[in-house]
Amino acid sequence: MISLAGRDILHGWGKFVLTGVGLGLLIGVTLSMAGVYRGMVDDAQALLDNSRADLWVVQKDTLGPYAEPSSLTEDSERPIQAMRGVAQAAGVTYLTMQIAHGDMDVRVMVVGAEMGEPGLPGQPTHLISGRQIVRAHYEAVADVKTGFAIGDRVKVRRNFYTIVGLTSRMVSSGGDPMLFLSLKDAQAAQFQKDSDAIVRQRARTAANPQLNPPGNPAVTQAVNAVQSGNTNVNAVLVTITPDANPDDVAAAIRRWQRLTVYTRTEMEEILVQKLIANSAKQIAMFLVILSIVSAAIVAFIIYTMTIGKIREIAVLKLIGTRNRTISWMILQQALGLGLIGFIVGKIAASMWAPFFPKYVLLLSSDSIRGFVAVMLICTLASFLAIQAAIKVDPAEAIGG
Amino acid sequence: MAEGITLENVVKTYGSGETKVHALRGVDMNVAKGEVVGLIGPSGSGKSTLLKCLGAVIEPTSGKMTIGDQCIYDNRWKVRDLRALRRDMIGFIFQAPYLIPFLDVTDNVALLPMLAGKPNAAARKEARDLLDALDVAHRAAAVPSQLSGGEQQRVAIARALINRPPVILADEPTAPLDGQRALAVVGLLNDMARQFDTAIIIVTHDEKIIPTFKRLYNIRDGQTVEETPGHHAPAASVGT
């Protein structure tokens, strides 16, 4: 049997391909939107993977350290370290900030990690060049996405840090690249006040008779020392021994340390279902709108193509062509358009994905779903044109 | 001669009540196999309605129509599949050739047998033979837009003949052609009618070709009158 659709497409292939390319760019945008969502989820999971923690111990009744602020004293890790089932525990700080780099500002998540012992949770992983931080102060490891190079000096708050190592895929849940400092340096960046603020704080302390009792200057000195200290962390990351159950260890920490503890599963839930939930809904709305727009465009194109062939369709019907044959011709053209559109869209999405500021993850499973959706949309969109073709009266070919 | 198509008292009425229009008021007509007859008449006389009834495109209100020895209509359709009836028993030639623009000449002609399920190769061979008979075989690979008006009309004739239908209905087939070419097309149709034993009805208002018909039907106010080709009254206004 002759393929009427194929011959029609070949006859006007330039117009057909151009239309397919136009549709493909729209499909590319749709696939990219799905990729943006996948990238957000992957960023969140990379954040958890890269921290190498089994448990996150945070300030009581908070969703910290990523979804809500959380503050713990640095020494909270010591009793946790001593608990059964705990292999390692290390304090960590997180602070998102802008850092000047040349003429540009780079948004980074500054991570303070304990560097005393190699392999502690929170330390940078996926080092692609350079080395880990070995000095107590003024060294940093940056993710390659920051654009920093080894040997660069970057200013964080009041101090300069030298980049000694570069990592890849070390990003926050928001996709900001990480800049690792030693815990002490990061605490200074996060909690240390500037000199003017310290002077004002001391003046307030001196003016308060309860904190500055007459004849006992040691009290004021003690209060000032406490106020200028910065020994807090945002969370304690815990790894457990191979034989331990994370739920059991988490329950023990909750009971005996009176802190909030999240397991990997719970933390994933917080990140995916709470932190990026609104963004995901936003993207889902975009996907729905883009799908409707794509369907409308395919329907319009196929309908216009069909209306342009009304006389030929009338002749075909008059000379005895079945409605089924004409419908199949229109459907094949719609599917052909969808196929070209999908191929162009997939190629376009793959080409422009690396240029997005945030990670765009194009999964094969999403592509397969996208392909099925495109074909379904094209099938539905062709119904309007098929209806129009079926309604064509063969008598129109005769005129009169 | 054997009967090609016969119409007996065919009536077609549109609408009802005050808006009722009698398009055909009892048409009688018969065209033998191998014969070409002309059908003329002024605008609004019912030519197009008659052509549509003959082509099984619209249903008459009453009457009887026979193709060969098969009664296709006797106050109701006697065949269930009108599409197959049109495909297998009636060939159409239109005022404009209306070839399928995306098919080459061979496939335009071979399309009907292909759609009927004939293998593509066999259908194309048949089409090429027919194109050869119509002297357009040298344009077999061209698409319609590359053909002249006369060539397009020859291809349209080949398409109408490909299934060897007992009846061909030609609606103003010479309208777009100049005098010489118009006469050539009519001559070709006469040849084809004899060669393929087909009854051909040509609806026309082309004064140049009217004298070539051996028999002529003039339709006025929905009724046909058989006339001698040399003695018909020219139509004041024409249409199909």
XYZ file of C-alpha atoms in Angstrom:
640
model
C 0.000 0.000 0.000
C 1.290 3.433 -0.919
C 2.088 5.806 1.969
C 0.195 8.990 1.173
C 1.547 10.714 4.276
C 5.134 9.811 3.424
C 4.769 11.072 -0.138
C 3.123 14.295 1.015
C 5.929 14.877 3.526
C 8.586 14.178 0.893
C 6.851 16.525 -1.547
C 7.040 19.459 0.871
C 9.838 18.203 3.110
C 11.445 21.634 3.618
C 8.275 23.161 5.043
C 7.568 20.032 7.056
C 11.067 19.854 8.540
C 11.069 23.564 9.381
C 7.724 23.166 11.126
C 9.154 20.143 12.969
C 12.205 22.155 14.005
C 9.982 24.922 15.373
C 7.971 22.389 17.318
C 11.224 20.702 18.368
C 12.532 23.863 19.984
C 9.344 24.027 22.043
C 9.742 20.364 22.983
C 13.382 21.129 23.838
C 12.220 23.792 26.285
C 9.768 21.286 27.801
C 12.477 18.637 28.170
C 14.801 21.244 29.687
C 12.156 22.193 32.256
C 11.940 18.548 33.270
C 15.755 18.512 33.351
C 15.799 21.558 35.635
C 13.542 19.719 38.109
C 15.660 16.569 37.898
C 18.748 18.710 38.386
C 17.286 20.215 41.551
C 16.521 16.778 42.967
C 19.963 15.548 41.945
C 21.614 18.583 43.536
C 19.767 17.800 46.750
C 20.874 14.183 46.623
C 24.436 15.163 45.713
C 24.466 17.416 48.772
C 23.489 14.486 50.979
C 25.821 12.018 49.219
C 28.777 14.373 49.375
C 28.335 15.044 53.078
C 28.919 11.278 53.597
C 26.681 11.362 56.668
C 24.252 8.710 57.814
C 22.586 11.003 60.347
C 22.159 14.780 60.662
C 21.980 16.017 64.241
C 20.470 19.522 64.395
C 18.987 22.059 66.796
C 15.915 20.628 68.528
C 12.624 21.019 66.643
C 14.168 22.483 63.530
C 14.375 21.177 59.954
C 18.050 22.223 59.788
C 20.615 22.573 58.553
C 19.457 22.980 54.914
C 15.746 23.804 55.143
C 15.833 25.870 58.364
C 18.524 27.605 60.440
C 20.001 25.363 63.107
C 22.591 26.123 65.732
C 24.345 23.710 68.091
C 27.319 24.098 70.326
C 30.444 22.678 68.786
C 30.984 20.323 71.698
C 27.648 18.573 71.046
C 29.599 16.160 68.893
C 31.626 14.737 71.760
C 28.854 12.909 73.634
C 27.414 11.794 70.286
C 30.801 10.388 69.290
C 30.768 8.264 72.401
C 27.393 6.654 71.692
C 26.966 3.075 70.569
C 26.752 2.650 66.793
C 28.415 5.980 66.005
C 31.579 5.684 63.909
C 32.375 9.347 63.343
C 30.826 12.679 64.280
C 31.898 16.091 63.049
C 30.481 19.586 63.309
C 29.707 21.464 60.144
C 28.595 24.971 59.237
C 26.782 26.150 56.138
C 26.521 29.749 55.008
C 25.361 30.965 51.599
C 27.027 34.221 50.559
C 28.333 36.292 47.655
C 32.064 36.285 47.059
C 33.846 38.737 44.795
C 35.937 37.096 42.104
C 37.568 39.523 39.754
C 34.821 41.744 38.402
C 32.110 39.237 39.213
C 30.224 38.136 42.287
C 29.973 34.392 42.790
C 27.220 32.971 44.964
C 28.638 30.121 47.008
C 27.754 27.991 49.984
C 30.634 28.305 52.460
C 31.028 24.986 54.275
C 33.035 24.736 57.426
C 34.283 21.205 57.964
C 36.531 19.579 60.524
C 39.827 18.821 58.792
C 41.724 17.252 61.698
C 41.290 13.687 60.550
C 40.955 12.584 56.886
C 37.575 11.150 55.872
C 35.424 12.906 58.450
C 31.883 13.608 57.268
C 31.439 17.072 55.780
C 34.896 17.224 54.194
C 35.085 17.906 50.444
C 34.858 14.844 48.206
C 35.273 14.450 44.421
C 38.576 16.358 44.422
C 39.530 16.768 40.766
C 42.725 18.734 41.256
C 44.889 20.129 44.029
C 44.691 18.858 47.575
C 42.610 18.904 50.729
C 42.916 21.649 53.336
C 45.872 20.772 55.582
C 46.559 24.049 57.338
C 44.379 25.233 60.194
C 43.611 28.571 58.568
C 43.345 30.513 55.298
C 43.087 27.603 52.905
C 40.003 26.709 50.889
C 38.761 24.043 48.507
C 36.249 25.257 45.899
C 33.884 23.552 43.504
C 34.949 23.979 39.912
C 31.599 25.691 39.171
C 32.739 28.722 41.193
C 35.194 29.511 38.414
C 38.038 29.740 40.932
C 41.433 28.276 40.070
C 44.074 26.754 42.318
C 46.201 29.514 43.771
C 43.399 32.109 43.574
C 42.927 34.184 46.709
C 39.334 34.879 47.652
C 38.007 37.136 50.387
C 35.416 35.746 52.789
C 34.251 38.442 55.217
C 37.471 39.955 56.583
C 40.031 37.321 55.571
C 41.651 36.061 52.374
C 41.814 32.333 51.607
C 43.970 30.536 49.046
C 42.294 27.919 46.853
C 44.283 24.695 47.244
C 41.867 22.174 45.675
C 38.962 21.916 43.262
C 35.997 19.573 43.434
C 33.151 18.727 41.073
C 29.389 18.342 41.808
C 29.775 19.758 45.321
C 26.721 22.003 45.355
C 24.029 23.149 47.754
C 20.418 22.075 47.351
C 19.909 25.338 45.487
C 22.702 24.475 43.064
C 25.222 26.993 44.462
C 28.797 25.677 44.321
C 30.495 24.991 47.641
C 33.566 26.662 49.109
C 35.127 24.604 51.888
C 37.011 26.205 54.759
C 38.303 24.743 57.965
C 35.599 24.723 60.649
C 37.324 27.462 62.670
C 37.613 29.755 59.640
C 34.003 29.132 58.668
C 32.793 29.798 62.219
C 34.713 33.080 62.151
C 33.101 33.980 58.836
C 29.644 33.069 60.082
C 29.616 34.205 63.689
C 32.469 36.685 64.266
C 31.294 40.258 64.704
C 33.096 43.249 63.263
C 35.120 45.525 65.581
C 32.465 48.247 65.846
C 29.827 45.717 66.829
C 32.182 44.282 69.485
C 32.856 47.763 70.886
C 29.110 48.496 71.102
C 28.458 45.091 72.703
C 31.141 45.699 75.336
C 29.756 49.161 76.081
C 26.294 47.643 76.640
C 27.818 45.002 78.944
C 29.739 47.643 80.887
C 26.581 49.702 81.330
C 24.646 46.762 82.744
C 25.201 46.510 86.520
C 24.258 42.837 86.540
C 27.022 42.030 84.019
C 29.458 44.623 85.461
C 29.049 44.447 89.264
C 31.053 47.055 91.163
C 34.336 45.725 92.482
C 34.290 42.530 90.414
C 35.751 43.210 86.901
C 36.265 39.477 86.307
C 32.501 39.082 85.640
C 32.613 41.585 82.740
C 35.720 39.949 81.324
C 34.021 36.558 81.453
C 30.856 37.899 79.769
C 32.909 39.588 77.020
C 34.842 36.403 76.415
C 31.626 34.415 76.044
C 30.107 36.999 73.696
C 33.102 37.125 71.370
C 33.358 33.333 71.138
C 32.102 31.531 68.045
C 31.980 27.868 68.831
C 28.614 27.029 67.279
C 27.990 24.670 64.370
C 24.839 24.252 62.242
C 24.764 20.487 62.481
C 26.734 17.474 63.588
C 27.176 14.946 60.814
C 27.292 11.360 61.983
C 28.429 8.176 60.309
C 27.440 4.892 61.878
C 29.266 1.608 62.234
C 28.487 -1.089 59.639
C 26.489 -3.176 62.104
C 24.365 -0.291 63.408
C 20.838 0.565 62.375
C 20.460 4.291 61.540
C 16.967 4.475 63.056
C 18.166 2.954 66.317
C 21.182 5.279 66.560
C 18.982 8.283 65.689
C 16.470 7.282 68.368
C 19.247 6.985 70.956
C 20.637 10.443 70.115
C 17.124 11.962 70.279
C 16.532 10.378 73.664
C 19.856 11.025 75.374
C 21.099 14.238 73.726
C 17.660 15.862 73.380
C 18.428 16.963 69.850
C 16.632 16.487 66.561
C 18.132 13.803 64.335
C 17.351 13.005 60.725
C 18.232 9.846 58.856
C 19.152 9.894 55.171
C 15.577 9.037 54.141
C 14.114 11.771 56.339
C 16.626 14.327 55.103
C 15.840 13.444 51.472
C 12.178 13.954 52.249
C 12.882 17.371 53.768
C 14.933 18.470 50.778
C 12.707 17.116 48.021
C 9.260 17.458 49.539
C 9.742 20.626 51.564
C 12.701 22.656 50.350
C 12.191 22.307 46.593
C 8.465 21.479 46.669
C 7.347 24.925 45.509
C 9.951 25.043 42.768
C 8.844 21.582 41.662
C 5.206 22.719 41.526
C 6.266 25.800 39.576
C 8.087 23.625 37.058
C 5.170 21.187 36.894
C 2.889 24.111 36.015
C 5.300 25.172 33.289
C 5.362 21.613 31.960
C 1.559 21.471 31.857
C 1.353 24.851 30.097
C 4.096 23.932 27.620
C 2.362 20.615 26.901
C -0.930 22.422 26.233
C 0.834 24.997 24.043
C 2.637 22.197 22.133
C -0.654 20.340 21.641
C -2.352 23.507 20.436
C 0.482 24.251 18.005
C 0.525 20.678 16.631
C -3.265 20.755 16.303
C -3.124 24.103 14.512
C -0.337 23.002 12.143
C -1.989 19.679 11.273
C -5.389 21.341 10.923
C -3.959 24.017 8.620
C -2.110 21.400 6.565
C -5.336 19.403 6.226
C -7.485 22.409 5.327
C -4.926 23.242 2.636
C -5.644 19.862 1.068
C -9.435 19.928 1.233
C -9.838 19.739 -2.540
C -7.422 16.791 -2.789
C -9.213 15.075 0.085
C -12.563 15.608 -1.653
C -11.119 14.086 -4.843
C -9.643 11.167 -2.902
C -13.025 10.537 -1.284
C -14.870 10.871 -4.565
C -12.670 8.318 -6.287
C -13.294 5.884 -3.487
C -10.626 6.389 -0.843
C -11.722 5.227 2.580
C -12.024 7.719 5.455
C -9.721 5.356 7.329
C -6.975 5.848 4.712
C -7.313 9.640 4.850
C -7.395 9.643 8.673
C -4.292 7.438 8.766
C -2.536 9.840 6.385
C -3.270 12.788 8.707
C -2.325 10.824 11.818
C 0.948 9.683 10.228
C 1.799 13.281 9.382
C 1.044 14.380 12.944
C 3.202 11.553 14.309
C 5.949 12.388 11.792
C 5.871 15.986 12.930
C 6.034 14.822 16.547
C 8.972 12.522 15.770
C 10.964 15.285 14.062
C 9.999 17.657 16.872
C 11.094 15.211 19.544
C 14.456 14.463 17.872
C 15.162 18.182 17.407
C 13.955 18.906 20.953
C 16.142 16.200 22.472
C 19.218 17.379 20.564
C 18.498 21.035 21.411
C 17.939 20.279 25.112
C 21.195 18.256 25.257
C 23.096 21.055 23.539
C 21.892 23.952 25.644
C 21.694 22.120 29.007
C 25.386 22.787 29.925
C 24.851 26.528 29.499
C 22.172 26.718 32.184
C 23.437 28.338 35.391
C 21.993 25.460 37.409
C 22.433 21.762 36.828
C 20.053 20.355 34.170
C 19.779 16.592 34.325
C 18.241 14.989 31.226
C 17.285 11.455 32.173
C 16.683 8.755 29.556
C 13.510 7.764 31.382
C 12.228 11.348 31.070
C 13.084 11.302 27.373
C 11.088 8.093 26.897
C 8.160 9.585 28.830
C 8.515 12.780 26.787
C 8.492 10.808 23.536
C 5.335 8.930 24.547
C 3.714 12.228 25.634
C 4.646 13.931 22.335
C 3.197 11.051 20.326
C 0.016 11.085 22.438
C -0.301 14.857 22.079
C 0.198 14.584 18.303
C -2.411 11.820 18.112
C -4.915 13.908 20.081
C -4.032 17.044 18.133
C -4.670 15.274 14.811
C -8.263 14.432 15.794
C -9.423 17.957 14.928
C -7.926 17.703 11.439
C -9.255 14.158 10.994
C -12.732 15.370 11.941
C -12.437 18.143 9.352
C -11.272 15.653 6.700
C -14.057 13.198 7.475
C -16.609 15.984 7.121
C -15.335 16.869 3.618
C -18.099 16.164 1.126
C -16.826 14.298 -1.963
C -19.321 16.414 -3.921
C -16.990 19.394 -3.345
C -14.720 17.872 -6.004
C -17.509 18.149 -8.563
C -18.457 21.720 -7.717
C -21.693 23.224 -8.982
C -25.051 -1.817 -28.058
C -24.945 -2.937 -24.406
C -26.222 -0.452 -21.868
C -23.594 1.512 -19.961
C -25.792 3.629 -17.720
C -29.547 4.093 -17.657
C -31.618 6.596 -15.697
C -35.372 6.286 -15.418
C -37.508 9.082 -14.020
C -34.799 10.259 -11.599
C -36.096 12.954 -9.257
C -34.107 15.035 -6.815
C -35.783 17.501 -4.485
C -33.905 19.653 -1.985
C -35.552 20.927 1.190
C -39.223 20.703 2.104
C -42.307 22.869 2.461
C -41.935 26.398 1.147
C -38.190 25.994 0.598
C -38.596 22.880 -1.536
C -36.532 22.992 -4.764
C -37.073 20.492 -7.580
C -33.584 20.116 -9.030
C -34.414 17.064 -11.161
C -37.993 16.455 -12.251
C -37.847 12.984 -13.750
C -34.692 12.583 -15.773
C -34.482 9.810 -18.347
C -31.167 9.031 -19.926
C -29.271 6.118 -21.361
C -25.699 5.869 -22.550
C -24.366 2.723 -24.158
C -20.962 1.184 -23.504
C -18.356 2.697 -25.817
C -20.507 5.794 -26.349
C -19.754 9.414 -25.500
C -22.698 11.761 -24.941
C -22.812 15.415 -24.078
C -24.889 16.962 -21.296
C -25.562 20.674 -21.644
C -27.854 23.142 -19.991
C -27.947 26.637 -18.569
C -26.814 27.540 -15.120
C -29.150 26.196 -12.428
C -30.732 23.665 -14.765
C -29.651 20.728 -12.634
C -26.483 19.543 -14.416
C -24.384 19.390 -11.245
C -27.176 17.690 -9.302
C -27.526 15.099 -12.042
C -23.772 14.526 -12.082
C -23.737 14.067 -8.299
C -26.615 11.585 -8.479
C -24.892 9.693 -11.285
C -21.673 9.711 -9.280
C -23.406 8.271 -6.203
C -22.358 11.364 -4.259
C -25.888 12.455 -3.379
C -28.976 10.293 -3.167
C -31.843 10.971 -5.612
C -35.303 11.387 -4.142
C -36.748 8.709 -6.415
C -36.230 6.943 -9.726
C -34.019 4.165 -10.991
C -30.367 4.041 -12.054
C -28.613 1.086 -13.629
C -24.951 0.636 -14.499
C -24.455 -2.229 -16.960
C -26.867 -4.824 -15.727
C -26.595 -3.847 -12.074
C -29.344 -1.730 -10.604
C -27.609 0.676 -8.244
C -30.660 2.752 -7.272
C -34.325 1.985 -7.250
C -35.975 4.535 -4.986
C -33.145 3.691 -2.581
C -29.517 2.689 -2.959
C -29.175 -0.932 -3.967
C -25.498 -1.083 -3.061
C -24.277 -0.821 0.485
C -20.800 0.576 -0.147
C -21.113 3.703 -2.318
C -17.402 4.410 -1.893
C -16.551 1.047 -3.473
C -19.178 1.686 -6.157
C -17.473 4.954 -7.078
C -14.029 3.353 -6.956
C -14.892 0.301 -9.085
C -17.669 1.422 -11.444
C -17.395 5.174 -11.997
C -14.486 7.230 -13.276
C -14.375 10.985 -12.709
C -12.769 13.706 -14.765
C -13.047 17.226 -13.413
C -12.947 20.719 -14.842
C -9.499 21.148 -13.296
C -7.507 17.913 -13.276
C -7.231 17.874 -9.440
C -4.291 15.545 -9.489
C -2.739 14.764 -6.128
C 0.132 17.276 -6.030
C 2.463 15.148 -3.903
C 2.277 12.047 -6.127
C 4.088 11.664 -9.428
C 2.115 10.998 -12.605
C 2.424 7.206 -12.368
C 1.219 7.099 -8.778
C -1.600 9.543 -9.443
C -2.924 7.027 -11.946
C -1.960 3.923 -9.955
C -3.448 5.241 -6.717
C -6.911 3.754 -7.196
C -5.825 0.148 -7.749
C -3.264 0.532 -4.960
C -5.987 1.699 -2.566
C -8.075 -1.238 -3.721
C -5.284 -3.543 -2.567
C -3.467 -4.262 -5.817
C 0.324 -4.707 -5.400
C 2.145 -1.438 -6.061
C 4.312 -2.858 -8.858
C 1.330 -4.278 -10.759
C -0.678 -1.073 -10.302
C 2.235 1.044 -11.555
C 2.727 -1.182 -14.597
C -0.940 -0.833 -15.451
C -0.694 2.931 -15.000
C 2.356 3.176 -17.261
C 0.573 1.172 -19.975
C -2.378 3.530 -19.780
C -0.139 6.607 -19.826
C 1.520 5.145 -22.882
C -1.867 4.784 -24.561
C -2.617 8.420 -23.712
C 0.792 9.561 -24.978
C 2.040 10.953 -21.650
C 4.298 8.053 -20.621
C 7.338 10.310 -21.059
C 6.096 12.411 -18.090
C 5.509 9.414 -15.834
C 8.031 10.537 -13.212
C 6.966 14.193 -13.155
C 4.753 15.720 -10.482
C 1.545 17.495 -11.613
C 3.003 20.987 -11.193
C 5.576 20.144 -13.886
C 2.915 19.263 -16.500
C 1.091 21.432 -18.998
C -2.710 21.779 -18.747
C -3.241 19.289 -21.564
C -0.862 16.775 -20.030
C -2.571 17.114 -16.661
C -5.955 16.464 -18.253
C -4.578 13.341 -20.018
C -3.284 12.075 -16.676
C -6.706 12.770 -15.154
C -8.275 10.727 -17.965
C -5.826 7.901 -17.281
C -6.768 8.020 -13.596
C -10.456 7.806 -14.498
C -9.797 4.796 -16.736
C -7.379 2.824 -14.576
C -10.033 0.664 -12.905
C -11.769 0.089 -16.272
C -15.082 1.532 -14.984
C -18.194 1.001 -17.078
C -19.045 4.723 -16.695
C -16.984 7.896 -16.753
C -18.421 11.255 -15.709
C -16.537 14.222 -17.090
C -17.374 17.620 -15.631
C -16.317 20.390 -18.067
C -13.087 18.538 -18.942
C -12.147 21.005 -21.689
C -12.862 24.233 -19.798
C -9.225 25.152 -19.136
C -8.047 24.181 -22.644
C -7.880 26.119 -25.895
C -9.916 24.994 -28.956
C -7.368 22.646 -30.464
C -6.527 20.943 -27.205
C -10.195 20.747 -26.205
C -11.021 18.913 -29.420
C -8.010 16.644 -28.894
C -9.247 15.726 -25.400
C -12.740 14.940 -26.689
C -11.196 12.857 -29.459
C -9.143 11.036 -26.865
C -12.236 10.374 -24.741
C -14.020 8.966 -27.791
C -11.035 6.684 -28.461
C -10.916 5.573 -24.863
C -14.659 4.939 -24.739
C -14.318 2.603 -27.711
C -11.081 1.019 -26.545
C -12.257 0.343 -22.994
C -15.957 -0.104 -23.754
C -16.872 2.684 -21.370
C -19.927 4.950 -21.338
C -18.793 8.567 -21.031
C -20.997 11.516 -20.104
C -19.417 14.892 -20.683
C -21.004 17.880 -18.997
C -20.009 20.916 -20.987
C -20.911 24.358 -22.199
C -17.992 24.472 -24.624
C -19.566 25.389 -27.998
C -16.465 24.117 -29.823
C -16.884 20.520 -28.717
C -20.673 20.256 -28.772
C -20.832 19.474 -32.524
C -18.513 16.486 -31.964
C -21.123 14.562 -29.946
C -23.243 12.015 -31.716
C -25.853 12.338 -28.971
C -26.582 15.294 -26.745
C -28.803 15.736 -23.704
C -30.009 19.200 -22.883
C -31.211 19.665 -19.336
C -33.707 22.445 -18.643
C -35.653 22.968 -15.436
C -34.616 19.570 -14.178
C -35.666 17.591 -17.213
C -33.536 16.189 -20.027
C -34.326 16.496 -23.707
C -32.316 14.576 -26.259
C -31.175 16.866 -29.044
C -29.330 16.640 -32.290
C -25.902 18.224 -31.758
C -26.210 20.619 -34.658
C -29.611 21.975 -33.568
C -29.335 22.858 -29.929
C -30.073 26.361 -28.676
C -26.967 27.987 -27.192
C -27.274 28.584 -23.454
C -27.627 32.189 -22.329
C -25.629 31.578 -19.198
C -23.730 28.509 -18.315
C -22.487 26.654 -15.307
C -22.279 23.238 -13.822
